[in-house]
Amino acid sequence: MKTIHSKDLNSRRDFMKFVGVSSLFAMTPTVVSAETIPHVVVVGGGFAGATCAKYLKLWGGGSVDVTVIEANPTYVSPILSNLVLNGQKTTSDLSFTYGNLSSKYGINMVHSTVNSVDKTAKTLTLANGNNLKYDKLVLAPGIDFIKTNDYDITKVPHAWTAGEQTNILKTQVDAMVDGDTFTMSIPAAPYRCPPGPYERACVVADYLKNKKGYTNAKVVVLDANANITVEADTFGAKFTEYGVDYRPNSSVTAVDDSTKTVTFTESGTTKLLTATVLNVIPNQKAAAIIFTAGVNAGNWAPINPLSYESVLTSGIYIIGDSQATGQPKAGHIGNSEAKVCADAILRTLSGVALYASPKTNSACYSPTSATEASWLSAVFKYDATTQTMVAANIAAGGSESANYKKMFNWSGNLFADTFA
Ligand SMILES: Cc1cc2nc3c(=O)[nH]c(=O)nc-3n(C[C@H](O)[C@H](O)[C@H](O)COP(=O)(O)OP(=O)(O)OC[C@H]3O[C@@H](n4cnc5c(N)ncnc54)[C@H](O)[C@@H]3O)c2cc1C
């Protein structure tokens, strides 16, 4: 095993030896690092991590070396992935690679999994056998799931990370015949993308009813929360229109993947349901590396919202779904947090005070059918008294066909700001 610092990656040839030759790296410019150039390592190349790396280089230029360590060579966006279920999109349409980050911004891409963090030596241990030194570490690893029991997610998919899981659920939905039941569960908040599960119920119900023409297919929603958590009027009206059987206060306690039976408590009473397609979205927590690094408190990672630096370990920053500010766990705001974090790291490296009034923005467009979408937006401002991010402005738009078109403009801009 070899420990490598960015100053050791003195040439494209050295870096290729370190990461292994890849088509992504073939597009990267030569990396020439002086010993004094600080090395920022970003773990995770999703909406939060990729944006942070890009803006560190956009704003920091040659003053900083940036390496992204991402487990997968291709990122499949969970945003818009419910549209794979009704055939409006494919997972290929939602796939992004990292060539632009390398070729346009000079970011070192390493495709491996970070297994552990040595906070004293400031090194990471990678699954590919190498160690990597960092000066500042950004953790942007997304979420993990808290399953009720050890069932097979290829039989009972969550499809709450996009890619293979999405395609499994799509295949199962397509195999349904009239009279079959699609039963899904919604996790207890906080979870990734507050409107996302309600959006999914609408998209699937519309698909079965209006595209497949089924008059007797059922959609059942078991919601661990007391009410529809966001856009309640919009989703409530759509559930009525589609005849969705919506059951609040219904928490999953066990899953049987062989019979597609879910056990749950509904307002305290234990019940069982058997479905044709069972889509359990489990409760969620920060991804594993947050716990391995010891920067969690409970299920999430507490940070200083002025910088996203861990309140438990200096020099480690947490952005995106893993952080614990109370801001929604969503890609748009993860992109926003990433810019605050990149700015804070560059200021800290330059000995400049942190910006004292950061704002972030969240936006979610929710398809409610193959032709309509709603939206929800919130601006968060730093409150110096409570030292928290507070919602300053929340707005929403109902289910309309005009919003369906705007959804693709919005997502296109977000995808480009992150990966292009
Ligand atoms: C159906 C659905 C619809 C959605 N719609 C919206 C929407 O309209 N608007 C919105 O803002 N958000 C939406 N979201 C939420 C959004 O997709 C997530 O909040 C966002 O992806 C989180 O970004 P992230 O960078 O924190 O995590 P991720 O996107 O999960 O990225 C984390 C990355 O880290 C990598 N990784 C993890 N651990 C390691 C490790 N140890 N080593 C190396 N790599 C690692 C993973 O491979 C992954 O690529 C939706 C989600 C779903 C499921």
GROMACS .gro file of C-alpha atoms and ligand atoms in nm:
model
  473
    1MET     CA    1   0.000   0.000   0.000
    2LYS     CA    2   0.135   0.343  -0.091
    3THR     CA    3   0.048   0.684   0.050
    4ILE     CA    4   0.020   0.948  -0.217
    5HIS     CA    5   0.005   1.327  -0.171
    6SER     CA    6  -0.103   1.558  -0.450
    7LYS     CA    7   0.257   1.684  -0.468
    8ASP     CA    8   0.353   1.329  -0.568
    9LEU     CA    9   0.115   1.341  -0.861
   10ASN     CA   10   0.362   1.550  -1.051
   11SER     CA   11   0.271   1.439  -1.394
   12ARG     CA   12  -0.010   1.292  -1.588
   13ARG     CA   13   0.195   0.973  -1.606
   14ASP     CA   14   0.228   0.953  -1.225
   15PHE     CA   15  -0.141   1.014  -1.178
   16MET     CA   16  -0.230   0.747  -1.432
   17LYS     CA   17  -0.010   0.501  -1.245
   18PHE     CA   18  -0.196   0.589  -0.926
   19VAL     CA   19  -0.553   0.568  -1.050
   20GLY     CA   20  -0.508   0.314  -1.324
   21VAL     CA   21  -0.558   0.423  -1.683
   22SER     CA   22  -0.914   0.526  -1.755
   23SER     CA   23  -1.089   0.696  -2.041
   24LEU     CA   24  -1.181   0.978  -1.806
   25PHE     CA   25  -0.826   1.043  -1.714
   26ALA     CA   26  -0.723   1.031  -2.077
   27MET     CA   27  -0.892   1.369  -2.107
   28THR     CA   28  -0.729   1.529  -1.804
   29PRO     CA   29  -0.460   1.793  -1.838
   30THR     CA   30  -0.121   1.743  -1.679
   31VAL     CA   31  -0.138   1.793  -1.304
   32VAL     CA   32   0.163   1.987  -1.182
   33SER     CA   33   0.155   2.053  -0.810
   34ALA     CA   34   0.397   2.250  -0.599
   35GLU     CA   35   0.453   2.122  -0.247
   36THR     CA   36   0.280   2.426  -0.102
   37ILE     CA   37  -0.041   2.390  -0.300
   38PRO     CA   38  -0.309   2.261  -0.063
   39HIS     CA   39  -0.485   1.942  -0.161
   40VAL     CA   40  -0.863   1.925  -0.119
   41VAL     CA   41  -1.011   1.578  -0.154
   42VAL     CA   42  -1.383   1.544  -0.221
   43VAL     CA   43  -1.544   1.206  -0.151
   44GLY     CA   44  -1.853   1.155  -0.368
   45GLY     CA   45  -1.927   1.292  -0.714
   46GLY     CA   46  -2.301   1.356  -0.686
   47PHE     CA   47  -2.476   1.693  -0.699
   48ALA     CA   48  -2.296   1.814  -0.388
   49GLY     CA   49  -1.947   1.670  -0.440
   50ALA     CA   50  -1.911   1.736  -0.813
   51THR     CA   51  -2.029   2.096  -0.770
   52CYS     CA   52  -1.792   2.159  -0.480
   53ALA     CA   53  -1.492   2.026  -0.675
   54LYS     CA   54  -1.583   2.229  -0.984
   55TYR     CA   55  -1.624   2.556  -0.793
   56LEU     CA   56  -1.307   2.501  -0.589
   57LYS     CA   57  -1.117   2.502  -0.920
   58LEU     CA   58  -1.331   2.772  -1.087
   59TRP     CA   59  -1.273   3.010  -0.797
   60GLY     CA   60  -0.941   2.877  -0.665
   61GLY     CA   61  -0.763   2.810  -0.996
   62GLY     CA   62  -0.403   2.702  -0.948
   63SER     CA   63  -0.408   2.787  -0.577
   64VAL     CA   64  -0.562   2.451  -0.493
   65ASP     CA   65  -0.532   2.089  -0.606
   66VAL     CA   66  -0.865   1.907  -0.610
   67THR     CA   67  -0.923   1.533  -0.626
   68VAL     CA   68  -1.267   1.370  -0.640
   69ILE     CA   69  -1.294   1.011  -0.524
   70GLU     CA   70  -1.614   0.861  -0.660
   71ALA     CA   71  -1.706   0.494  -0.643
   72ASN     CA   72  -1.872   0.482  -0.985
   73PRO     CA   73  -1.751   0.602  -1.327
   74THR     CA   74  -2.107   0.707  -1.419
   75TYR     CA   75  -2.351   0.900  -1.203
   76VAL     CA   76  -2.723   0.838  -1.256
   77SER     CA   77  -2.931   1.132  -1.137
   78PRO     CA   78  -3.210   1.045  -0.894
   79ILE     CA   79  -3.367   1.374  -1.003
   80LEU     CA   80  -3.626   1.296  -1.275
   81SER     CA   81  -3.576   0.921  -1.216
   82ASN     CA   82  -3.947   0.871  -1.143
   83LEU     CA   83  -3.996   0.951  -1.512
   84VAL     CA   84  -3.814   0.628  -1.597
   85LEU     CA   85  -4.105   0.441  -1.438
   86ASN     CA   86  -4.357   0.580  -1.687
   87GLY     CA   87  -4.121   0.564  -1.985
   88GLN     CA   88  -4.068   0.939  -2.024
   89LYS     CA   89  -3.693   0.903  -1.953
   90THR     CA   90  -3.434   0.626  -1.946
   91THR     CA   91  -3.153   0.591  -1.696
   92SER     CA   92  -2.915   0.664  -1.987
   93ASP     CA   93  -3.083   1.004  -2.028
   94LEU     CA   94  -2.999   1.075  -1.664
   95SER     CA   95  -2.638   0.951  -1.673
   96PHE     CA   96  -2.332   1.173  -1.636
   97THR     CA   97  -1.961   1.101  -1.652
   98TYR     CA   98  -1.678   1.308  -1.511
   99GLY     CA   99  -1.478   1.398  -1.822
  100ASN     CA  100  -1.565   1.767  -1.799
  101LEU     CA  101  -1.448   1.794  -1.439
  102SER     CA  102  -1.110   1.659  -1.548
  103SER     CA  103  -1.063   1.823  -1.886
  104LYS     CA  104  -1.221   2.165  -1.823
  105TYR     CA  105  -1.132   2.224  -1.460
  106GLY     CA  106  -0.820   2.013  -1.397
  107ILE     CA  107  -0.978   1.802  -1.124
  108ASN     CA  108  -0.814   1.467  -1.051
  109MET     CA  109  -1.076   1.191  -1.076
  110VAL     CA  110  -1.023   0.865  -0.889
  111HIS     CA  111  -1.283   0.591  -0.922
  112SER     CA  112  -1.264   0.393  -0.602
  113THR     CA  113  -1.441   0.371  -0.267
  114VAL     CA  114  -1.301   0.542   0.042
  115ASN     CA  115  -1.299   0.280   0.315
  116SER     CA  116  -1.156   0.479   0.605
  117VAL     CA  117  -1.026   0.817   0.719
  118ASP     CA  118  -0.719   0.864   0.940
  119LYS     CA  119  -0.794   1.205   1.088
  120THR     CA  120  -0.454   1.236   1.258
  121ALA     CA  121  -0.241   1.153   0.954
  122LYS     CA  122  -0.500   1.316   0.723
  123THR     CA  123  -0.505   1.019   0.491
  124LEU     CA  124  -0.778   0.818   0.325
  125THR     CA  125  -0.764   0.445   0.261
  126LEU     CA  126  -0.915   0.348  -0.071
  127ALA     CA  127  -1.062   0.017  -0.183
  128ASN     CA  128  -0.808   0.012  -0.468
  129GLY     CA  129  -0.534  -0.036  -0.208
  130ASN     CA  130  -0.392   0.317  -0.211
  131ASN     CA  131  -0.378   0.582   0.058
  132LEU     CA  132  -0.429   0.947  -0.029
  133LYS     CA  133  -0.326   1.251   0.177
  134TYR     CA  134  -0.547   1.555   0.212
  135ASP     CA  135  -0.521   1.901   0.361
  136LYS     CA  136  -0.897   1.958   0.357
  137LEU     CA  137  -1.153   1.681   0.319
  138VAL     CA  138  -1.506   1.725   0.182
  139LEU     CA  139  -1.746   1.435   0.242
  140ALA     CA  140  -2.041   1.432   0.001
  141PRO     CA  141  -2.143   1.066   0.004
  142GLY     CA  142  -2.525   1.091   0.004
  143ILE     CA  143  -2.738   0.847   0.203
  144ASP     CA  144  -2.765   0.491   0.327
  145PHE     CA  145  -3.081   0.298   0.412
  146ILE     CA  146  -3.205   0.163   0.745
  147LYS     CA  147  -3.379  -0.158   0.640
  148THR     CA  148  -3.623  -0.321   0.879
  149ASN     CA  149  -3.482  -0.668   0.804
  150ASP     CA  150  -3.249  -0.841   0.562
  151TYR     CA  151  -3.462  -0.869   0.247
  152ASP     CA  152  -3.354  -0.875  -0.119
  153ILE     CA  153  -3.372  -0.529  -0.279
  154THR     CA  154  -3.376  -0.679  -0.626
  155LYS     CA  155  -3.717  -0.824  -0.533
  156VAL     CA  156  -3.837  -0.532  -0.321
  157PRO     CA  157  -3.652  -0.234  -0.473
  158HIS     CA  158  -3.635   0.109  -0.313
  159ALA     CA  159  -3.528   0.285  -0.636
  160TRP     CA  160  -3.422   0.577  -0.415
  161THR     CA  161  -3.074   0.574  -0.560
  162ALA     CA  162  -3.098   0.581  -0.937
  163GLY     CA  163  -2.967   0.331  -1.191
  164GLU     CA  164  -3.011  -0.044  -1.156
  165GLN     CA  165  -3.269  -0.001  -0.880
  166THR     CA  166  -3.478   0.230  -1.100
  167ASN     CA  167  -3.473  -0.017  -1.388
  168ILE     CA  168  -3.573  -0.307  -1.162
  169LEU     CA  169  -3.876  -0.114  -1.040
  170LYS     CA  170  -3.962  -0.008  -1.397
  171THR     CA  171  -3.957  -0.373  -1.512
  172GLN     CA  172  -4.182  -0.475  -1.223
  173VAL     CA  173  -4.433  -0.196  -1.293
  174ASP     CA  174  -4.440  -0.285  -1.663
  175ALA     CA  175  -4.518  -0.648  -1.576
  176MET     CA  176  -4.833  -0.549  -1.383
  177VAL     CA  177  -5.171  -0.647  -1.526
  178ASP     CA  178  -5.511  -0.494  -1.454
  179GLY     CA  179  -5.622  -0.575  -1.100
  180ASP     CA  180  -5.265  -0.586  -0.963
  181THR     CA  181  -5.149  -0.375  -0.668
  182PHE     CA  182  -4.851  -0.138  -0.645
  183THR     CA  183  -4.774  -0.075  -0.277
  184MET     CA  184  -4.508   0.174  -0.177
  185SER     CA  185  -4.389   0.308   0.157
  186ILE     CA  186  -4.268   0.656   0.248
  187PRO     CA  187  -3.993   0.684   0.511
  188ALA     CA  188  -4.010   0.893   0.825
  189ALA     CA  189  -3.865   1.243   0.772
  190PRO     CA  190  -3.591   1.345   0.723
  191TYR     CA  191  -3.536   1.158   0.399
  192ARG     CA  192  -3.397   1.235   0.051
  193CYS     CA  193  -3.628   1.458  -0.158
  194PRO     CA  194  -3.938   1.537   0.052
  195PRO     CA  195  -4.186   1.548  -0.243
  196GLY     CA  196  -4.025   1.256  -0.429
  197PRO     CA  197  -4.230   0.964  -0.290
  198TYR     CA  198  -4.563   1.143  -0.341
  199GLU     CA  199  -4.449   1.230  -0.694
  200ARG     CA  200  -4.374   0.861  -0.753
  201ALA     CA  201  -4.719   0.751  -0.637
  202CYS     CA  202  -4.878   1.000  -0.880
  203VAL     CA  203  -4.655   0.902  -1.174
  204VAL     CA  204  -4.720   0.529  -1.128
  205ALA     CA  205  -5.096   0.575  -1.070
  206ASP     CA  206  -5.124   0.793  -1.382
  207TYR     CA  207  -4.921   0.542  -1.585
  208LEU     CA  208  -5.135   0.244  -1.483
  209LYS     CA  209  -5.463   0.430  -1.528
  210ASN     CA  210  -5.406   0.654  -1.829
  211LYS     CA  211  -5.125   0.489  -2.026
  212LYS     CA  212  -5.198   0.120  -1.956
  213GLY     CA  213  -5.573   0.181  -1.937
  214TYR     CA  214  -5.614  -0.029  -1.622
  215THR     CA  215  -5.937   0.039  -1.435
  216ASN     CA  216  -5.878  -0.202  -1.146
  217ALA     CA  217  -5.506  -0.160  -1.067
  218LYS     CA  218  -5.449  -0.026  -0.716
  219VAL     CA  219  -5.184   0.209  -0.578
  220VAL     CA  220  -5.141   0.195  -0.199
  221VAL     CA  221  -4.918   0.444  -0.014
  222LEU     CA  222  -4.800   0.366   0.340
  223ASP     CA  223  -4.668   0.693   0.483
  224ALA     CA  224  -4.468   0.681   0.807
  225ASN     CA  225  -4.546   1.051   0.850
  226ALA     CA  226  -4.868   1.192   0.995
  227ASN     CA  227  -4.955   1.379   0.675
  228ILE     CA  228  -4.827   1.442   0.324
  229THR     CA  229  -4.506   1.621   0.422
  230VAL     CA  230  -4.496   1.881   0.140
  231GLU     CA  231  -4.733   2.017  -0.129
  232ALA     CA  232  -5.019   1.847   0.055
  233ASP     CA  233  -5.294   2.018  -0.147
  234THR     CA  234  -5.139   1.928  -0.482
  235PHE     CA  235  -5.060   1.566  -0.401
  236GLY     CA  236  -5.382   1.518  -0.202
  237ALA     CA  237  -5.590   1.631  -0.501
  238LYS     CA  238  -5.396   1.403  -0.737
  239PHE     CA  239  -5.437   1.106  -0.501
  240THR     CA  240  -5.813   1.165  -0.507
  241GLU     CA  241  -5.813   1.195  -0.888
  242TYR     CA  242  -5.617   0.869  -0.930
  243GLY     CA  243  -5.792   0.682  -0.647
  244VAL     CA  244  -5.467   0.628  -0.453
  245ASP     CA  245  -5.521   0.451  -0.118
  246TYR     CA  246  -5.317   0.687   0.105
  247ARG     CA  247  -5.252   0.572   0.462
  248PRO     CA  248  -5.074   0.817   0.696
  249ASN     CA  249  -4.906   0.708   1.023
  250SER     CA  250  -4.815   0.376   0.861
  251SER     CA  251  -4.462   0.257   0.944
  252VAL     CA  252  -4.310  -0.053   0.787
  253THR     CA  253  -4.182  -0.303   1.044
  254ALA     CA  254  -4.094  -0.605   0.825
  255VAL     CA  255  -4.068  -0.705   0.459
  256ASP     CA  256  -4.106  -1.055   0.313
  257ASP     CA  257  -3.944  -1.048  -0.031
  258SER     CA  258  -4.068  -1.396  -0.135
  259THR     CA  259  -4.439  -1.318  -0.089
  260LYS     CA  260  -4.409  -0.938  -0.138
  261THR     CA  261  -4.576  -0.891   0.197
  262VAL     CA  262  -4.518  -0.583   0.409
  263THR     CA  263  -4.591  -0.571   0.781
  264PHE     CA  264  -4.664  -0.224   0.916
  265THR     CA  265  -4.823  -0.042   1.205
  266GLU     CA  266  -5.107   0.188   1.105
  267SER     CA  267  -5.181   0.430   1.388
  268GLY     CA  268  -5.047   0.171   1.633
  269THR     CA  269  -5.225  -0.136   1.491
  270THR     CA  270  -5.014  -0.407   1.324
  271LYS     CA  271  -5.131  -0.497   0.972
  272LEU     CA  272  -5.011  -0.694   0.667
  273LEU     CA  273  -5.049  -0.622   0.296
  274THR     CA  274  -4.941  -0.834   0.002
  275ALA     CA  275  -4.868  -0.657  -0.326
  276THR     CA  276  -4.780  -0.741  -0.684
  277VAL     CA  277  -4.509  -0.475  -0.678
  278LEU     CA  278  -4.370  -0.377  -0.339
  279ASN     CA  279  -4.162  -0.057  -0.336
  280VAL     CA  280  -4.035   0.000   0.018
  281ILE     CA  281  -3.834   0.321   0.058
  282PRO     CA  282  -3.658   0.262   0.392
  283ASN     CA  283  -3.577   0.520   0.656
  284GLN     CA  284  -3.247   0.693   0.587
  285LYS     CA  285  -2.918   0.803   0.743
  286ALA     CA  286  -2.591   0.955   0.627
  287ALA     CA  287  -2.374   0.729   0.411
  288ALA     CA  288  -2.129   0.486   0.572
  289ILE     CA  289  -1.812   0.696   0.542
  290ILE     CA  290  -1.967   0.962   0.770
  291PHE     CA  291  -1.987   0.703   1.048
  292THR     CA  292  -1.646   0.554   0.969
  293ALA     CA  293  -1.494   0.903   0.987
  294GLY     CA  294  -1.670   0.964   1.318
  295VAL     CA  295  -1.829   1.292   1.209
  296ASN     CA  296  -2.188   1.189   1.279
  297ALA     CA  297  -2.412   1.271   1.573
  298GLY     CA  298  -2.696   1.022   1.548
  299ASN     CA  299  -2.788   0.955   1.187
  300TRP     CA  300  -2.648   1.273   1.029
  301ALA     CA  301  -2.339   1.497   1.036
  302PRO     CA  302  -2.360   1.827   1.228
  303ILE     CA  303  -2.178   2.117   1.059
  304ASN     CA  304  -2.123   2.492   1.081
  305PRO     CA  305  -2.354   2.641   0.812
  306LEU     CA  306  -2.102   2.920   0.742
  307SER     CA  307  -1.859   2.666   0.599
  308TYR     CA  308  -2.009   2.315   0.620
  309GLU     CA  309  -1.708   2.224   0.837
  310SER     CA  310  -1.782   1.947   1.084
  311VAL     CA  311  -1.846   2.070   1.438
  312LEU     CA  312  -1.675   1.749   1.554
  313THR     CA  313  -1.355   1.749   1.345
  314SER     CA  314  -1.187   2.055   1.195
  315GLY     CA  315  -1.071   2.029   0.835
  316ILE     CA  316  -1.353   1.791   0.738
  317TYR     CA  317  -1.654   1.937   0.558
  318ILE     CA  318  -1.989   1.763   0.494
  319ILE     CA  319  -2.228   1.871   0.220
  320GLY     CA  320  -2.537   1.729   0.051
  321ASP     CA  321  -2.776   1.473   0.193
  322SER     CA  322  -2.543   1.361   0.476
  323GLN     CA  323  -2.536   1.697   0.657
  324ALA     CA  324  -2.761   1.780   0.951
  325THR     CA  325  -2.866   2.143   0.912
  326GLY     CA  326  -3.238   2.075   0.871
  327GLN     CA  327  -3.224   2.199   0.511
  328PRO     CA  328  -3.396   1.953   0.275
  329LYS     CA  329  -3.198   1.656   0.150
  330ALA     CA  330  -3.210   1.746  -0.218
  331GLY     CA  331  -2.980   1.785  -0.516
  332HIS     CA  332  -3.049   2.150  -0.595
  333ILE     CA  333  -2.971   2.265  -0.241
  334GLY     CA  334  -2.675   2.023  -0.229
  335ASN     CA  335  -2.536   2.214  -0.528
  336SER     CA  336  -2.599   2.538  -0.337
  337GLU     CA  337  -2.435   2.413  -0.016
  338ALA     CA  338  -2.136   2.300  -0.223
  339LYS     CA  339  -2.069   2.656  -0.339
  340VAL     CA  340  -2.085   2.792   0.018
  341CYS     CA  341  -1.843   2.517   0.120
  342ALA     CA  342  -1.602   2.578  -0.172
  343ASP     CA  343  -1.597   2.950  -0.095
  344ALA     CA  344  -1.536   2.881   0.275
  345ILE     CA  345  -1.247   2.642   0.208
  346LEU     CA  346  -1.077   2.888  -0.029
  347ARG     CA  347  -1.123   3.171   0.222
  348THR     CA  348  -0.981   2.956   0.503
  349LEU     CA  349  -0.682   2.852   0.293
  350SER     CA  350  -0.618   3.222   0.218
  351GLY     CA  351  -0.664   3.336   0.577
  352VAL     CA  352  -0.978   3.534   0.487
  353ALA     CA  353  -1.281   3.545   0.719
  354LEU     CA  354  -1.582   3.330   0.627
  355TYR     CA  355  -1.871   3.500   0.450
  356ALA     CA  356  -2.110   3.584   0.733
  357SER     CA  357  -2.451   3.570   0.557
  358PRO     CA  358  -2.472   3.263   0.333
  359LYS     CA  359  -2.799   3.180   0.156
  360THR     CA  360  -2.897   2.856  -0.009
  361ASN     CA  361  -3.181   2.765  -0.240
  362SER     CA  362  -3.380   2.447  -0.288
  363ALA     CA  363  -3.603   2.367  -0.585
  364CYS     CA  364  -3.792   2.049  -0.662
  365TYR     CA  365  -4.008   1.991  -0.966
  366SER     CA  366  -4.243   1.695  -0.925
  367PRO     CA  367  -4.400   1.526  -1.225
  368THR     CA  368  -4.754   1.425  -1.129
  369SER     CA  369  -4.834   1.258  -1.463
  370ALA     CA  370  -4.673   1.224  -1.807
  371THR     CA  371  -4.774   1.582  -1.889
  372GLU     CA  372  -4.796   1.782  -1.564
  373ALA     CA  373  -4.562   1.886  -1.285
  374SER     CA  374  -4.572   2.092  -0.966
  375TRP     CA  375  -4.282   2.271  -0.796
  376LEU     CA  376  -4.161   2.371  -0.451
  377SER     CA  377  -3.885   2.620  -0.376
  378ALA     CA  378  -3.728   2.750  -0.056
  379VAL     CA  379  -3.456   3.003   0.022
  380PHE     CA  380  -3.260   2.951   0.344
  381LYS     CA  381  -3.066   3.227   0.520
  382TYR     CA  382  -2.808   3.204   0.795
  383ASP     CA  383  -2.944   3.325   1.128
  384ALA     CA  384  -2.652   3.454   1.335
  385THR     CA  385  -2.847   3.434   1.662
  386THR     CA  386  -2.933   3.065   1.638
  387GLN     CA  387  -2.637   2.988   1.407
  388THR     CA  388  -2.870   2.785   1.186
  389MET     CA  389  -3.011   2.804   0.835
  390VAL     CA  390  -3.373   2.918   0.847
  391ALA     CA  391  -3.631   2.909   0.568
  392ALA     CA  392  -3.678   3.269   0.454
  393ASN     CA  393  -3.903   3.225   0.155
  394ILE     CA  394  -4.108   2.922   0.053
  395ALA     CA  395  -4.310   2.912  -0.268
  396ALA     CA  396  -4.495   2.643  -0.459
  397GLY     CA  397  -4.669   2.595  -0.793
  398GLY     CA  398  -4.952   2.349  -0.856
  399SER     CA  399  -4.977   2.063  -1.103
  400GLU     CA  400  -4.978   2.217  -1.454
  401SER     CA  401  -4.859   2.126  -1.801
  402ALA     CA  402  -4.657   2.452  -1.823
  403ASN     CA  403  -4.456   2.335  -1.521
  404TYR     CA  404  -4.380   2.006  -1.693
  405LYS     CA  405  -4.184   2.194  -1.962
  406LYS     CA  406  -4.017   2.425  -1.710
  407MET     CA  407  -3.904   2.117  -1.515
  408PHE     CA  408  -3.665   2.022  -1.797
  409ASN     CA  409  -3.520   2.375  -1.820
  410TRP     CA  410  -3.459   2.374  -1.446
  411SER     CA  411  -3.305   2.024  -1.439
  412GLY     CA  412  -3.093   2.097  -1.748
  413ASN     CA  413  -2.946   2.402  -1.577
  414LEU     CA  414  -2.877   2.209  -1.256
  415PHE     CA  415  -2.716   1.918  -1.443
  416ALA     CA  416  -2.496   2.159  -1.642
  417ASP     CA  417  -2.394   2.358  -1.335
  418THR     CA  418  -2.287   2.033  -1.169
  419PHE     CA  419  -2.129   1.823  -1.444
  420ALA     CA  420  -2.062   2.043  -1.752
  421LIG     C1  421  -3.711   1.013  -0.723
  421LIG     C2  422  -3.626   1.129  -0.677
  421LIG     C3  423  -3.654   1.257  -0.722
  421LIG     C4  424  -3.576   1.364  -0.680
  421LIG     N1  425  -3.607   1.490  -0.725
  421LIG     C5  426  -3.535   1.596  -0.681
  421LIG     C6  427  -3.567   1.730  -0.724
  421LIG     O1  428  -3.662   1.754  -0.800
  421LIG     N2  429  -3.489   1.832  -0.678
  421LIG     C7  430  -3.384   1.811  -0.595
  421LIG     O2  431  -3.318   1.907  -0.559
  421LIG     N3  432  -3.353   1.685  -0.550
  421LIG     C8  433  -3.426   1.579  -0.590
  421LIG     N4  434  -3.395   1.452  -0.546
  421LIG     C9  435  -3.292   1.434  -0.442
  421LIG    C10  436  -3.149   1.431  -0.496
  421LIG     O3  437  -3.135   1.333  -0.596
  421LIG    C11  438  -3.051   1.402  -0.383
  421LIG     O4  439  -3.081   1.484  -0.275
  421LIG    C12  440  -2.909   1.427  -0.431
  421LIG     O5  441  -2.874   1.329  -0.525
  421LIG    C13  442  -2.810   1.426  -0.315
  421LIG     O6  443  -2.684   1.461  -0.364
  421LIG     P1  444  -2.552   1.416  -0.286
  421LIG     O7  445  -2.439   1.465  -0.369
  421LIG     O8  446  -2.560   1.454  -0.144
  421LIG     O9  447  -2.557   1.256  -0.286
  421LIG     P2  448  -2.557   1.153  -0.413
  421LIG    O10  449  -2.624   1.214  -0.530
  421LIG    O11  450  -2.610   1.027  -0.358
  421LIG    O12  451  -2.404   1.137  -0.445
  421LIG    C14  452  -2.318   1.073  -0.354
  421LIG    C15  453  -2.205   1.007  -0.432
  421LIG    O13  454  -2.106   0.964  -0.339
  421LIG    C16  455  -2.054   0.839  -0.380
  421LIG     N5  456  -1.998   0.774  -0.260
  421LIG    C17  457  -2.063   0.746  -0.144
  421LIG     N6  458  -1.978   0.694  -0.054
  421LIG    C18  459  -1.856   0.689  -0.114
  421LIG    C19  460  -1.728   0.642  -0.071
  421LIG     N7  461  -1.708   0.593   0.052
  421LIG     N8  462  -1.625   0.650  -0.159
  421LIG    C20  463  -1.643   0.700  -0.285
  421LIG     N9  464  -1.764   0.745  -0.330
  421LIG    C21  465  -1.869   0.739  -0.245
  421LIG    C22  466  -2.173   0.766  -0.441
  421LIG    O14  467  -2.131   0.668  -0.533
  421LIG    C23  468  -2.251   0.882  -0.508
  421LIG    O15  469  -2.218   0.896  -0.644
  421LIG    C24  470  -3.468   1.342  -0.590
  421LIG    C25  471  -3.439   1.213  -0.546
  421LIG    C26  472  -3.517   1.107  -0.589
  421LIG    C27  473  -3.484   0.967  -0.540
   0.00000   0.00000   0.00000
